[in-house]
PDB file of C-alpha atoms in Angstrom:
ATOM      1  CA  UNK A1132      17.018 -48.904 -22.054  1.00 66.00           C
ATOM      2  CA  UNK A1133      20.174 -50.856 -23.047  1.00 75.00           C
ATOM      3  CA  UNK A1134      23.252 -50.520 -21.041  1.00 82.00           C
ATOM      4  CA  UNK A1135      21.351 -47.674 -18.924  1.00 86.00           C
ATOM      5  CA  UNK A1136      21.469 -45.381 -21.935  1.00 86.00           C
ATOM      6  CA  UNK A1137      18.806 -42.871 -22.634  1.00 89.00           C
ATOM      7  CA  UNK A1138      16.979 -43.073 -26.021  1.00 91.00           C
ATOM      8  CA  UNK A1139      18.728 -39.950 -27.131  1.00 90.00           C
ATOM      9  CA  UNK A1140      22.059 -41.478 -26.511  1.00 92.00           C
ATOM     10  CA  UNK A1141      21.205 -44.834 -28.314  1.00 93.00           C
ATOM     11  CA  UNK A1142      19.918 -42.828 -31.363  1.00 94.00           C
ATOM     12  CA  UNK A1143      23.124 -40.615 -31.441  1.00 94.00           C
ATOM     13  CA  UNK A1144      25.399 -43.662 -31.085  1.00 94.00           C
ATOM     14  CA  UNK A1145      23.598 -45.547 -33.542  1.00 95.00           C
ATOM     15  CA  UNK A1146      23.651 -42.579 -36.192  1.00 96.00           C
ATOM     16  CA  UNK A1147      27.501 -42.311 -35.303  1.00 96.00           C
ATOM     17  CA  UNK A1148      27.988 -46.018 -36.087  1.00 96.00           C
ATOM     18  CA  UNK A1149      26.063 -45.682 -39.241  1.00 96.00           C
ATOM     19  CA  UNK A1150      28.082 -42.836 -40.395  1.00 96.00           C
ATOM     20  CA  UNK A1151      31.612 -43.677 -38.855  1.00 96.00           C
ATOM     21  CA  UNK A1152      31.946 -47.292 -39.873  1.00 95.00           C
ATOM     22  CA  UNK A1153      31.454 -46.847 -43.598  1.00 96.00           C
ATOM     23  CA  UNK A1154      33.663 -43.882 -43.498  1.00 95.00           C
ATOM     24  CA  UNK A1155      36.376 -45.832 -41.771  1.00 96.00           C
ATOM     25  CA  UNK A1156      36.477 -48.471 -44.541  1.00 95.00           C
ATOM     26  CA  UNK A1157      36.310 -45.766 -47.236  1.00 95.00           C
ATOM     27  CA  UNK A1158      39.274 -43.891 -45.728  1.00 94.00           C
ATOM     28  CA  UNK A1159      41.115 -47.319 -45.045  1.00 94.00           C
ATOM     29  CA  UNK A1160      41.046 -47.948 -48.869  1.00 94.00           C
ATOM     30  CA  UNK A1161      42.435 -44.538 -49.579  1.00 90.00           C
ATOM     31  CA  UNK A1162      45.116 -44.459 -46.909  1.00 87.00           C
ATOM     32  CA  UNK A1163      46.393 -46.344 -43.881  1.00 92.00           C
ATOM     33  CA  UNK A1164      44.490 -47.666 -40.849  1.00 94.00           C
ATOM     34  CA  UNK A1165      45.693 -44.777 -38.597  1.00 95.00           C
ATOM     35  CA  UNK A1166      44.401 -42.069 -41.072  1.00 94.00           C
ATOM     36  CA  UNK A1167      41.113 -44.086 -41.252  1.00 95.00           C
ATOM     37  CA  UNK A1168      40.873 -44.252 -37.521  1.00 95.00           C
ATOM     38  CA  UNK A1169      41.476 -40.456 -37.000  1.00 96.00           C
ATOM     39  CA  UNK A1170      38.991 -39.638 -39.746  1.00 95.00           C
ATOM     40  CA  UNK A1171      36.331 -41.849 -38.240  1.00 96.00           C
ATOM     41  CA  UNK A1172      36.798 -40.194 -34.809  1.00 96.00           C
ATOM     42  CA  UNK A1173      36.526 -36.911 -36.205  1.00 96.00           C
ATOM     43  CA  UNK A1174      33.381 -37.723 -38.181  1.00 96.00           C
ATOM     44  CA  UNK A1175      31.744 -39.460 -35.069  1.00 96.00           C
ATOM     45  CA  UNK A1176      32.712 -36.852 -32.493  1.00 96.00           C
ATOM     46  CA  UNK A1177      29.951 -34.415 -33.064  1.00 94.00           C
ATOM     47  CA  UNK A1178      27.267 -37.175 -32.556  1.00 95.00           C
ATOM     48  CA  UNK A1179      29.067 -38.453 -29.367  1.00 94.00           C
ATOM     49  CA  UNK A1180      29.053 -34.829 -28.095  1.00 93.00           C
ATOM     50  CA  UNK A1181      25.292 -34.502 -28.867  1.00 92.00           C
ATOM     51  CA  UNK A1182      24.710 -37.778 -27.062  1.00 93.00           C
ATOM     52  CA  UNK A1183      26.741 -37.217 -23.878  1.00 92.00           C
ATOM     53  CA  UNK A1184      27.462 -33.486 -23.320  1.00 92.00           C
ATOM     54  CA  UNK A1185      25.089 -31.797 -20.845  1.00 91.00           C
ATOM     55  CA  UNK A1186      25.517 -28.646 -18.845  1.00 93.00           C
ATOM     56  CA  UNK A1187      23.093 -27.514 -16.154  1.00 92.00           C
ATOM     57  CA  UNK A1188      20.492 -29.972 -17.484  1.00 91.00           C
ATOM     58  CA  UNK A1189      20.617 -28.643 -20.909  1.00 94.00           C
ATOM     59  CA  UNK A1190      21.873 -30.764 -23.987  1.00 92.00           C
ATOM     60  CA  UNK A1191      24.547 -29.474 -26.409  1.00 93.00           C
ATOM     61  CA  UNK A1192      22.028 -28.146 -29.032  1.00 91.00           C
ATOM     62  CA  UNK A1193      20.392 -25.890 -26.524  1.00 94.00           C
ATOM     63  CA  UNK A1194      23.682 -24.716 -25.106  1.00 95.00           C
ATOM     64  CA  UNK A1195      24.814 -23.993 -28.931  1.00 94.00           C
ATOM     65  CA  UNK A1196      21.557 -22.091 -29.662  1.00 95.00           C
ATOM     66  CA  UNK A1197      22.020 -20.021 -26.704  1.00 94.00           C
ATOM     67  CA  UNK A1198      25.606 -19.148 -27.590  1.00 94.00           C
ATOM     68  CA  UNK A1199      24.576 -18.304 -31.297  1.00 95.00           C
ATOM     69  CA  UNK A1200      21.752 -16.092 -30.039  1.00 94.00           C
ATOM     70  CA  UNK A1201      24.234 -14.234 -27.633  1.00 91.00           C
ATOM     71  CA  UNK A1202      27.181 -14.098 -30.032  1.00 92.00           C
ATOM     72  CA  UNK A1203      25.703 -13.472 -33.426  1.00 92.00           C
ATOM     73  CA  UNK A1204      21.849 -12.592 -33.438  1.00 92.00           C
ATOM     74  CA  UNK A1205      21.131 -10.346 -30.404  1.00 88.00           C
ATOM     75  CA  UNK A1206      22.627  -6.810 -30.164  1.00 82.00           C
ATOM     76  CA  UNK A1207      25.923  -6.654 -28.125  1.00 81.00           C
ATOM     77  CA  UNK A1208      25.124  -3.484 -26.267  1.00 83.00           C
ATOM     78  CA  UNK A1209      21.793  -3.340 -24.446  1.00 75.00           C
ATOM     79  CA  UNK A1210      21.434   0.073 -22.934  1.00 80.00           C
ATOM     80  CA  UNK A1211      20.041  -0.057 -19.435  1.00 80.00           C
ATOM     81  CA  UNK A1212      16.655   1.789 -19.304  1.00 78.00           C
ATOM     82  CA  UNK A1213      14.587   2.309 -16.241  1.00 79.00           C
ATOM     83  CA  UNK A1214      11.348   3.777 -15.728  1.00 78.00           C
ATOM     84  CA  UNK A1215      11.298   5.452 -12.211  1.00 85.00           C
ATOM     85  CA  UNK A1216       8.166   4.746 -10.244  1.00 89.00           C
ATOM     86  CA  UNK A1217       7.735   8.240  -8.929  1.00 90.00           C
ATOM     87  CA  UNK A1218       8.333   9.705 -12.537  1.00 88.00           C
ATOM     88  CA  UNK A1219       5.502   7.446 -13.674  1.00 90.00           C
ATOM     89  CA  UNK A1220       3.291   8.712 -10.808  1.00 92.00           C
ATOM     90  CA  UNK A1221       4.136  12.287 -11.766  1.00 93.00           C
ATOM     91  CA  UNK A1222       3.230  11.673 -15.331  1.00 93.00           C
ATOM     92  CA  UNK A1223      -0.019  10.159 -14.305  1.00 94.00           C
ATOM     93  CA  UNK A1224      -0.754  13.021 -12.025  1.00 95.00           C
ATOM     94  CA  UNK A1225      -0.269  15.529 -14.914  1.00 95.00           C
ATOM     95  CA  UNK A1226      -2.558  13.450 -17.084  1.00 95.00           C
ATOM     96  CA  UNK A1227      -5.268  13.542 -14.361  1.00 95.00           C
ATOM     97  CA  UNK A1228      -4.820  17.357 -13.956  1.00 95.00           C
ATOM     98  CA  UNK A1229      -5.199  17.771 -17.808  1.00 94.00           C
ATOM     99  CA  UNK A1230      -8.357  15.650 -17.797  1.00 93.00           C
ATOM    100  CA  UNK A1231      -9.742  17.558 -14.849  1.00 92.00           C
ATOM    101  CA  UNK A1232      -9.111  20.913 -16.403  1.00 91.00           C
ATOM    102  CA  UNK A1233     -10.907  19.649 -19.637  1.00 90.00           C
ATOM    103  CA  UNK A1234     -13.886  18.229 -17.699  1.00 89.00           C
ATOM    104  CA  UNK A1235     -14.114  21.454 -15.546  1.00 88.00           C
ATOM    105  CA  UNK A1236     -13.820  23.573 -18.650  1.00 85.00           C
ATOM    106  CA  UNK A1237     -16.657  21.618 -20.219  1.00 82.00           C
ATOM    107  CA  UNK A1238     -18.880  21.928 -17.030  1.00 80.00           C
ATOM    108  CA  UNK A1239     -18.363  25.700 -16.982  1.00 80.00           C
ATOM    109  CA  UNK A1240     -19.265  25.960 -20.640  1.00 76.00           C
ATOM    110  CA  UNK A1241     -22.355  23.841 -19.935  1.00 72.00           C
ATOM    111  CA  UNK A1242     -23.387  26.077 -17.097  1.00 72.00           C
ATOM    112  CA  UNK A1243     -22.962  29.209 -19.433  1.00 71.00           C
ATOM    113  CA  UNK A1244     -25.157  27.567 -22.056  1.00 71.00           C
ATOM    114  CA  UNK A1245     -27.758  26.750 -19.418  1.00 69.00           C
ATOM    115  CA  UNK A1246     -27.607  30.310 -18.113  1.00 68.00           C
ATOM    116  CA  UNK A1247     -28.211  31.744 -21.659  1.00 70.00           C
ATOM    117  CA  UNK A1248     -31.168  29.463 -22.229  1.00 70.00           C
ATOM    118  CA  UNK A1249     -32.808  30.579 -18.882  1.00 67.00           C
ATOM    119  CA  UNK A1250     -32.109  34.147 -19.762  1.00 64.00           C
ATOM    120  CA  UNK A1251     -33.718  33.839 -22.929  1.00 58.00           C
TER     121      UNK A1251
END
């Protein structure tokens, strides 16, 4: 685009200019030029940071979102819990044994019923 800036940077710089220049003249009418300049810099700085700051390919708002998630929203202590593969296999084996016992119990009950019917 213009001056080899991205669309994001152009939008942020434009928004900073739209906010910063009127604030400069408003502050200049109240105080001196140095105060107005410092106020304008402070007002425009967040938009410049949004336009320019990037870490590991992520813009500032993504980094801020991750920081807020980690610091305030998610729990501080996350207990480490593991499910041992062999313990899971043993539980599955116990379930198979229980099912096998139920099935064999039903089969033996069915054989007894068949034997009673044949005796009758």
